[in-house]
Amino acid sequence: MPGMKPGPDSIGIVAISHGCTGVAARACGLVSLEPTRVAEILKDWPSWYRECRNVDILNVLSTGNGGTIELLYMQLYAPTTLAPARDFWLLRYTSVLEDGSLVVCERSLNNTQNGPSMPPVQYFVRAEKLPSGYLIRPCEGGGSIIHIVDHMDLEPWSVPEVLRPLYESSTLLAQKTTMAALRQLRQISQEVSQPTNTGWGRRPAALRALGQRLSKGFNEAVNGFTDEGWSMMESDGIDDVTLLVNSSPAKMMGVNLSYASGFPSMSNAVLCAKASMLLQNVPPAILLRFLREHRSEWADSSIDAYSAAAVKAGPCTLPVSRAGGYGGQVILPLAHTIEHEEFMEVIKLENVDHYREDLMMSGDVFLLQLCSGVDDNAVGTCSELIFAPIDASFSDDAPLLPSGFRIIPLDSGVDGSSPNRTLDLASSLEVGPAGNKASSDNSGHTGSAKSVMTISFQFAFEMHLQENVASMARQYVRSIISSVQRVALALSPSRFGPQMGFRPLPGTPEAHTLARWICQSYRCYLGVELLKPSNEGNESILKTLWHHSDAVMCCSLKALPVFTFANQAGLDMLETTLVALQDITLEKTFDDNGRKTLCSEFPQIMQQGFVCLQGGVCLSSMGRPVSYERAVAWKVLTEEDNAHCICFMFINWSFV
């Protein structure tokens, strides 16, 4: 294949396909391992493919030429909370050619080829693997040349439209699957040739296994499969954060270890709080680097201390926010486990607040942390920051409850160019004959694309504390979401800068404040209450506004107003979600007559403070007409009487 670089353990080129069914990538590499060892590694998908949940070999048949045919069932994790997982029924054929080359072919089994009809599996979408596999040719003097072909149809119809680039991008397939296979081979080859210990006396293979455990534990929490013991908790009425509980013996075996501290472990369940959000105009790698290097900007030290103690040994109370915080963060590098793309480190959080004086614990907390995708020149790279509390002794079988962040670029622009485009990994990901850097829009410094961030945090706890831990976890993840939004806004390019504002998510302090401003301004300008009076404070105001039957939505004060907040009825009317709300402009919501009316009435809103609009028709984000009996628009003022936004209320609306 053209462009291949000579030398041992080199990754030559990766080519991505355009215009074919599904997504496809191919690669060629040279590695100093024997063909049989290469085939053994590549066929063991769970050992190197982080999204692979499991592979069951259901049947093996021998062929006349010494090969084998295997019937496989494979499950893949979903990368976010917003999409279902995938599964495959596969046939795999392994054969040895006359020249000593090994061929491994895989493809989906389906009833169109007169094969058995495999029943669907709950919570999984059946995907298809089109003819794929490996050609492994022996080299003179040892080693192998590997050709890889990956070709899948991941059924993108089954996910929300905004996420479809994740399932329609050959670039992402190349990064997650094709290149991951070559990197695993290269890593193992280096370990064989240089069997030295790395940080904290760990051999590279042991660190690789720890990295795999962190990644698998995070994926398990994000997916929350019922057959692993996860069950969903009831919502508090606002569905931005999902809570799951797991008290199965298999889950707790890894957590209930006694430590030399002398305290018996009391935790008998694990709670997971997770959420996904869309990000816009911020490079994923830069955001992830900030989260890694400035932990105190988003994390709560008392919750870190609680998590560390709950995993280690038991008697633990709930964390409470208090003055103080981190005395410092020390990053102790362990190893670059897979070249520069991924590295592992131990984080020492010094002088973390004690939440229980009689535990006699050290004031330091240790976290094992896995980082990837912090190089903002990588193409289509998923950026991850996954961490778990560990004991200072850091044993190989230490219990791990991974939490963290995953940011995946949604822009598939790198797939939409010339069909002859190739990614030459050996030349710093240069692209095409001009040698331009293939830094994608969403990971370079242009910051013009979207990405989806998935957040998942796990807490070990005692079952009788479930409601309290659930309340703490929900509030904590919402505060992290709010922090991430502030950081993302600060890191976005200046042309999208401060005038954009950010969307307050329900449950965050910003949302409570906005709800109060909306109601106060309505009372000020119209002389009546928007909501029925209540003595339950700001939280009740937000909940009542959120469940109000009329559609209430806020838009920004700028030349092209966009929506920044809507209650549940407003989201239903616009046929959108909170994370996609900021993509909808006020202008597109009205038809021609509505736009003319709005233009004539807008000055009155700014001068008088409010305006009442006659009934009419507007449009949802899907283009569906929505009729409303009447509408009210008013200016929302802050405590200092500064104009913050404009609020609209559409009364008695319905789809036409």
Short mmCIF file of N, CA, C and O in Angstrom, two decimals, residues 305 308 312 327-328 347-354 361-367 390 392:
data_model
loop_
_atom_site.label_atom_id
_atom_site.label_comp_id
_atom_site.label_asym_id
_atom_site.label_seq_id
_atom_site.Cartn_x
_atom_site.Cartn_y
_atom_site.Cartn_z
N ALA A 305 -13.14 12.87 49.14
CA ALA A 305 -12.76 12.18 50.38
C ALA A 305 -13.77 11.09 50.72
O ALA A 305 -13.42 9.98 51.11
N ALA A 308 -13.30 8.12 48.32
CA ALA A 308 -12.09 7.36 48.63
C ALA A 308 -12.31 6.48 49.85
O ALA A 308 -11.93 5.30 49.88
N LYS A 312 -12.56 2.27 50.30
CA LYS A 312 -11.51 1.63 51.10
C LYS A 312 -12.08 0.89 52.29
O LYS A 312 -11.90 -0.30 52.45
N GLY A 327 -5.71 21.28 49.18
CA GLY A 327 -4.45 21.93 49.48
C GLY A 327 -3.55 21.91 48.28
O GLY A 327 -2.61 22.68 48.17
N GLY A 328 -3.80 21.01 47.34
CA GLY A 328 -2.99 20.96 46.13
C GLY A 328 -3.22 19.67 45.38
O GLY A 328 -3.74 18.70 45.93
N ILE A 347 -3.08 10.64 40.76
CA ILE A 347 -3.31 12.00 41.25
C ILE A 347 -3.32 11.96 42.77
O ILE A 347 -4.05 11.18 43.38
N LYS A 348 -2.50 12.77 43.37
CA LYS A 348 -2.49 12.89 44.83
C LYS A 348 -3.12 14.23 45.19
O LYS A 348 -2.59 15.30 44.86
N LEU A 349 -4.27 14.19 45.82
CA LEU A 349 -4.96 15.40 46.27
C LEU A 349 -4.57 15.62 47.72
O LEU A 349 -4.94 14.84 48.60
N GLU A 350 -3.81 16.67 47.96
CA GLU A 350 -3.24 16.88 49.29
C GLU A 350 -4.18 17.67 50.19
O GLU A 350 -4.87 18.58 49.75
N ASN A 351 -4.19 17.26 51.46
CA ASN A 351 -4.93 17.99 52.50
C ASN A 351 -6.40 18.18 52.14
O ASN A 351 -6.96 19.26 52.28
N VAL A 352 -7.00 17.09 51.66
CA VAL A 352 -8.43 17.13 51.38
C VAL A 352 -9.18 17.24 52.70
O VAL A 352 -8.80 16.65 53.70
N ASP A 353 -10.27 18.02 52.69
CA ASP A 353 -11.06 18.19 53.91
C ASP A 353 -11.45 16.85 54.50
O ASP A 353 -11.89 15.95 53.80
N HIS A 354 -11.34 16.73 55.81
CA HIS A 354 -11.87 15.56 56.50
C HIS A 354 -13.37 15.73 56.66
O HIS A 354 -13.84 16.80 57.02
N MET A 361 -8.03 9.24 59.08
CA MET A 361 -7.49 9.05 57.73
C MET A 361 -6.46 10.11 57.41
O MET A 361 -6.49 11.20 57.95
N SER A 362 -5.58 9.77 56.51
CA SER A 362 -4.66 10.77 55.99
C SER A 362 -5.45 11.84 55.27
O SER A 362 -6.52 11.60 54.72
N GLY A 363 -4.90 13.07 55.25
CA GLY A 363 -5.57 14.14 54.54
C GLY A 363 -5.36 14.08 53.04
O GLY A 363 -5.84 14.93 52.31
N ASP A 364 -4.63 13.06 52.53
CA ASP A 364 -4.36 12.93 51.10
C ASP A 364 -5.27 11.87 50.49
O ASP A 364 -5.55 10.84 51.10
N VAL A 365 -5.74 12.14 49.28
CA VAL A 365 -6.55 11.18 48.53
C VAL A 365 -5.81 10.86 47.24
O VAL A 365 -5.25 11.74 46.60
N PHE A 366 -5.79 9.57 46.88
CA PHE A 366 -5.12 9.15 45.66
C PHE A 366 -6.15 8.68 44.64
O PHE A 366 -7.08 7.95 44.97
N LEU A 367 -5.96 9.11 43.39
CA LEU A 367 -6.82 8.70 42.29
C LEU A 367 -5.96 8.10 41.19
O LEU A 367 -4.93 8.67 40.83
N ILE A 390 -8.06 5.17 44.86
CA ILE A 390 -7.29 3.97 45.20
C ILE A 390 -6.66 4.16 46.57
O ILE A 390 -6.50 5.28 47.05
N ALA A 392 -3.47 4.06 49.14
CA ALA A 392 -2.07 4.47 48.94
C ALA A 392 -1.18 3.29 48.60
O ALA A 392 -0.15 3.43 47.95
#
